[in-house]
Amino acid sequence: MEDPGYRPLKELLKALGARVIGVPVDSEGLVVEALPAEARVVYVTPSHQFPLGVAMSLSRRRALLAWAERNNAVVVEDDYDSEFRFGGRPLEPLQTLDTIGRVVYVGTFSKTLLPALRLAFMVVPPSLREAAKKAKFVTDWHTATTAQNALARFMDEGAFARHIRRVSRIYGERHTILTAEIKRNFGDYLDLVPSSTGLHITACARGALVDHIDAIASRAFDLGVAIDTMSRSRVDRRPPAGLVLGYGAIETARIAEGLRRLRRCFDERMSRRLKAA
């Protein structure tokens, strides 16, 4: 899996007895050349890499599919929030490029609707359909049919598409405000990772260690600002120092005040660091 990556999945896979190997990510996504030949499942977030936010390039996507075919492996494509895209052309999922049946495409309604629904979806190659059905059956028999039927009707009537268009405008405004404020007011501390998809942005710390950023995040939490750090996305390698800033659950009008408090945390921590030096 990608490193840095979605750490809860690492813990789940380890609990199931799998050997999890972190594979580095660069500006084009997962580095295919670094995949171990013995891997049988590769987990990726190509539309909006978590946590860096980069999109996997088309050449890298094709290289990954070719690698999977050569090594008789399955690629699990987690498309967890690409419904929200604020610029550029729509990205083709790996699943649509897959002509040989190597990709298992998974998504969720937790981001587009609400996590409490506990509804998601999976598109599997024909060769894996029966196995996927049996795995679902022995896991929890079936998902609540009432919620599934209500959601299906919501989609059939076009209400889901209208909902996505409406909330995309809201999230797009938050994305614009947050990125502009980070560039304008945190340029001495943070380098923003370019991203135009999803519900979070990532910024790498300039001249700060992981421990410093973790301390800043802890202090920000005390001030009512919840942020994540790159260190919590570690799989194998020590990730760079940086912040993951989500904007899906904060009101647009509160972003500026949250960033003012975060800036205060940076100033306090960095001034103490300079004095200590």
C-alpha positions in Angstrom: 0.0 0.0 0.0 0.9 3.6 -0.5 3.3 5.1 2.1 2.3 7.5 3.5 -1.2 6.1 3.2 -4.5 5.3 5.0 -3.2 3.8 8.2 -6.5 2.3 9.5 -6.4 -0.1 6.5 -2.9 -1.1 7.4 -4.0 -2.1 10.9 -7.0 -4.0 9.5 -4.9 -6.0 7.0 -2.3 -6.8 9.7 -5.2 -8.0 12.0 -6.2 -10.3 9.1 -2.8 -11.8 8.9 -1.5 -10.0 5.8 2.1 -8.8 5.5 1.8 -5.1 4.7 4.6 -3.3 2.8 4.7 0.4 2.3 5.5 1.7 -1.2 6.6 5.3 -1.8 4.5 7.9 -3.5 5.8 10.8 -5.6 4.1 13.6 -7.6 2.6 11.0 -10.0 1.3 8.7 -7.4 2.4 5.2 -6.3 5.9 4.4 -7.5 5.2 1.2 -9.5 8.9 0.3 -9.8 9.1 0.0 -6.1 6.4 -2.7 -5.8 7.7 -6.0 -4.5 7.2 -8.8 -7.0 5.7 -11.1 -4.3 2.8 -8.7 -3.7 -0.6 -10.1 -4.5 -2.8 -7.2 -3.6 -2.0 -3.5 -4.2 -4.2 -0.9 -2.5 -4.2 2.6 -4.1 -6.1 5.9 -3.9 -5.2 7.1 -7.5 -7.9 9.9 -7.8 -6.9 11.7 -4.6 -4.0 10.1 -2.8 -4.4 10.0 0.9 -2.9 11.9 2.5 -0.8 13.8 0.0 -3.7 14.6 -2.3 -1.9 14.0 -5.6 -3.6 12.3 -8.6 -1.9 9.3 -10.2 -0.8 10.1 -13.7 -2.2 8.2 -16.7 1.2 6.7 -17.5 1.6 5.5 -13.9 -1.9 4.1 -14.0 -1.1 2.1 -17.1 2.2 0.9 -15.6 0.4 -0.3 -12.5 -2.1 -2.3 -14.6 0.7 -3.8 -16.6 2.5 -4.7 -13.4 -0.6 -6.4 -12.0 -1.0 -8.5 -15.1 2.7 -9.6 -15.1 2.6 -10.5 -11.4 -0.9 -12.0 -11.3 -1.9 -9.4 -8.7 -5.2 -7.6 -7.8 -5.4 -3.8 -7.5 -7.9 -2.4 -5.0 -8.8 1.1 -6.2 -10.3 3.2 -3.3 -12.1 6.1 -4.9 -13.2 7.6 -1.6 -14.0 11.2 -2.5 -13.4 12.0 -6.2 -17.0 13.1 -6.6 -15.8 16.5 -5.5 -13.5 17.9 -8.1 -12.9 21.6 -8.4 -10.8 22.0 -11.5 -9.3 20.2 -14.5 -10.7 17.4 -16.5 -12.4 14.4 -14.8 -10.0 11.6 -14.0 -10.5 8.1 -15.5 -10.6 5.5 -12.7 -8.2 2.6 -13.0 -11.3 0.4 -13.3 -12.3 1.9 -16.6 -8.8 1.4 -18.0 -8.7 -2.2 -16.9 -9.4 -4.5 -19.8 -8.0 -7.7 -18.1 -9.9 -7.9 -14.9 -7.3 -6.9 -12.3 -9.1 -4.0 -10.5 -11.5 -4.1 -7.6 -13.1 -0.6 -7.5 -14.5 0.5 -4.1 -16.2 3.6 -3.0 -18.3 5.0 -0.2 -21.3 7.2 0.6 -19.7 8.4 3.8 -18.2 11.5 2.1 -21.1 12.3 -0.2 -23.9 11.7 2.3 -23.1 10.7 5.9 -21.0 8.1 7.6 -23.9 6.9 9.7 -25.4 5.3 6.6 -22.6 2.7 6.6 -23.2 2.2 2.9 -20.5 1.6 0.3 -20.1 -0.1 -3.1 -17.7 -2.4 -4.9 -17.2 -3.3 -8.5 -15.3 -6.5 -9.0 -14.1 -8.4 -12.1 -16.3 -11.3 -13.2 -13.7 -13.8 -11.9 -14.1 -12.5 -8.4 -17.9 -11.9 -8.2 -18.8 -15.2 -6.5 -15.9 -14.9 -4.0 -16.9 -11.3 -3.2 -20.5 -12.3 -2.6 -19.5 -15.2 -0.3 -17.1 -12.9 1.6 -19.9 -10.3 2.1 -22.2 -13.0 3.3 -19.9 -14.4 5.9 -18.9 -10.9 7.1 -22.3 -9.5 7.9 -24.9 -11.4 5.8 -26.3 -8.3 4.2 -26.4 -4.5 4.6 -29.7 -2.9 5.8 -32.1 -3.2 2.8 -34.2 -0.2 3.9 -31.3 2.2 3.6 -30.1 0.7 0.3 -33.6 1.0 -1.2 -34.0 4.6 -0.1 -30.6 5.5 -1.5 -31.3 3.7 -4.8 -34.5 5.7 -5.1 -32.7 8.9 -4.2 -30.3 8.2 -7.1 -32.9 7.0 -9.6 -34.9 10.2 -9.1 -31.8 12.4 -9.8 -31.7 13.8 -6.3 -28.3 12.4 -5.6 -26.8 14.1 -8.6 -28.4 17.4 -7.6 -27.1 17.0 -4.1 -23.5 16.4 -5.4 -23.7 19.6 -7.5 -25.0 21.6 -4.6 -22.5 20.5 -2.0 -19.7 20.7 -4.5 -20.2 24.4 -4.7 -20.0 24.7 -1.0 -16.9 22.5 -0.8 -15.3 24.3 -3.7 -15.7 27.6 -1.9 -14.0 26.1 1.2 -11.2 24.6 -0.9 -10.6 28.0 -2.5 -10.6 29.9 0.8 -8.4 27.4 2.6 -5.8 27.1 -0.2 -5.6 30.9 -0.6 -5.2 31.5 3.1 -2.5 28.8 3.5 -0.5 30.4 0.6 -1.0 33.9 1.9 -0.5 33.5 5.6 1.6 30.3 6.1 4.1 30.7 3.3 7.0 31.0 5.8 6.0 27.7 7.4 4.1 25.5 4.9 4.3 24.4 1.2 0.9 23.4 -0.1 0.6 20.2 -2.1 -1.4 21.1 -5.3 -4.8 19.3 -5.3 -8.1 20.0 -6.8 -10.1 17.0 -5.6 -11.7 15.8 -2.4 -12.3 17.2 1.1 -8.8 17.8 2.4 -5.5 19.5 1.4 -2.0 18.7 2.6 0.8 21.0 3.3 4.4 20.0 4.0 6.3 21.9 6.7 9.2 24.1 5.8 12.1 23.9 8.2 10.2 21.9 10.9 10.6 18.4 12.2 7.8 15.9 12.6 7.9 16.4 16.4 7.4 20.1 16.0 4.3 19.6 13.8 2.9 17.0 16.1 3.2 19.5 19.0 1.6 22.2 16.9 -1.4 19.9 16.1 -1.8 19.1 19.8 -1.8 22.7 20.7 -4.2 23.6 18.0 -6.6 20.9 19.2 -6.5 22.5 22.7 -7.6 25.8 20.9 -10.5 24.0 19.2 -8.9 23.4 15.8 -8.8 19.7 14.8 -6.1 18.9 12.2 -4.2 15.8 11.2 -0.5 15.3 10.7 1.4 13.4 8.1 3.1 11.3 10.9 -0.3 9.5 11.5 -0.2 8.2 7.9 3.0 6.3 8.3 3.1 2.8 6.9 6.8 1.8 6.9 8.8 4.9 6.2 9.0 8.0 8.4 6.8 10.6 6.5 7.8 14.2 5.9 6.6 16.7 8.5 3.3 18.2 7.4 -0.4 18.8 8.0 -3.6 17.3 6.6 -6.4 19.9 6.7 -9.9 18.7 6.2 -12.8 21.1 5.3 -15.8 18.8 4.9 -17.1 19.3 8.5 -16.3 23.0 9.2 -18.6 25.8 8.3 -17.1 28.1 5.6 -17.4 31.2 7.9 -15.3 29.5 10.6 -12.2 28.7 8.4 -10.5 32.1 8.8 -10.7 32.0 12.6 -9.5 28.4 12.6 -6.5 29.4 10.6 -5.8 32.4 12.8 -5.6 30.0 15.8 -3.4 27.6 13.8 -1.0 30.5 12.8 -0.8 31.4 16.5 0.3 27.8 17.3 3.0 27.9 14.6 4.3 31.3 15.9 4.4 30.1 19.5 6.2 26.8 18.7 8.7 28.2 16.2 9.6 31.2 18.5 10.4 28.7 21.3 12.5 26.7 18.9 14.5 29.7 17.8 15.1 30.7 21.4 16.3 27.2 22.3 18.7 27.3 19.3 
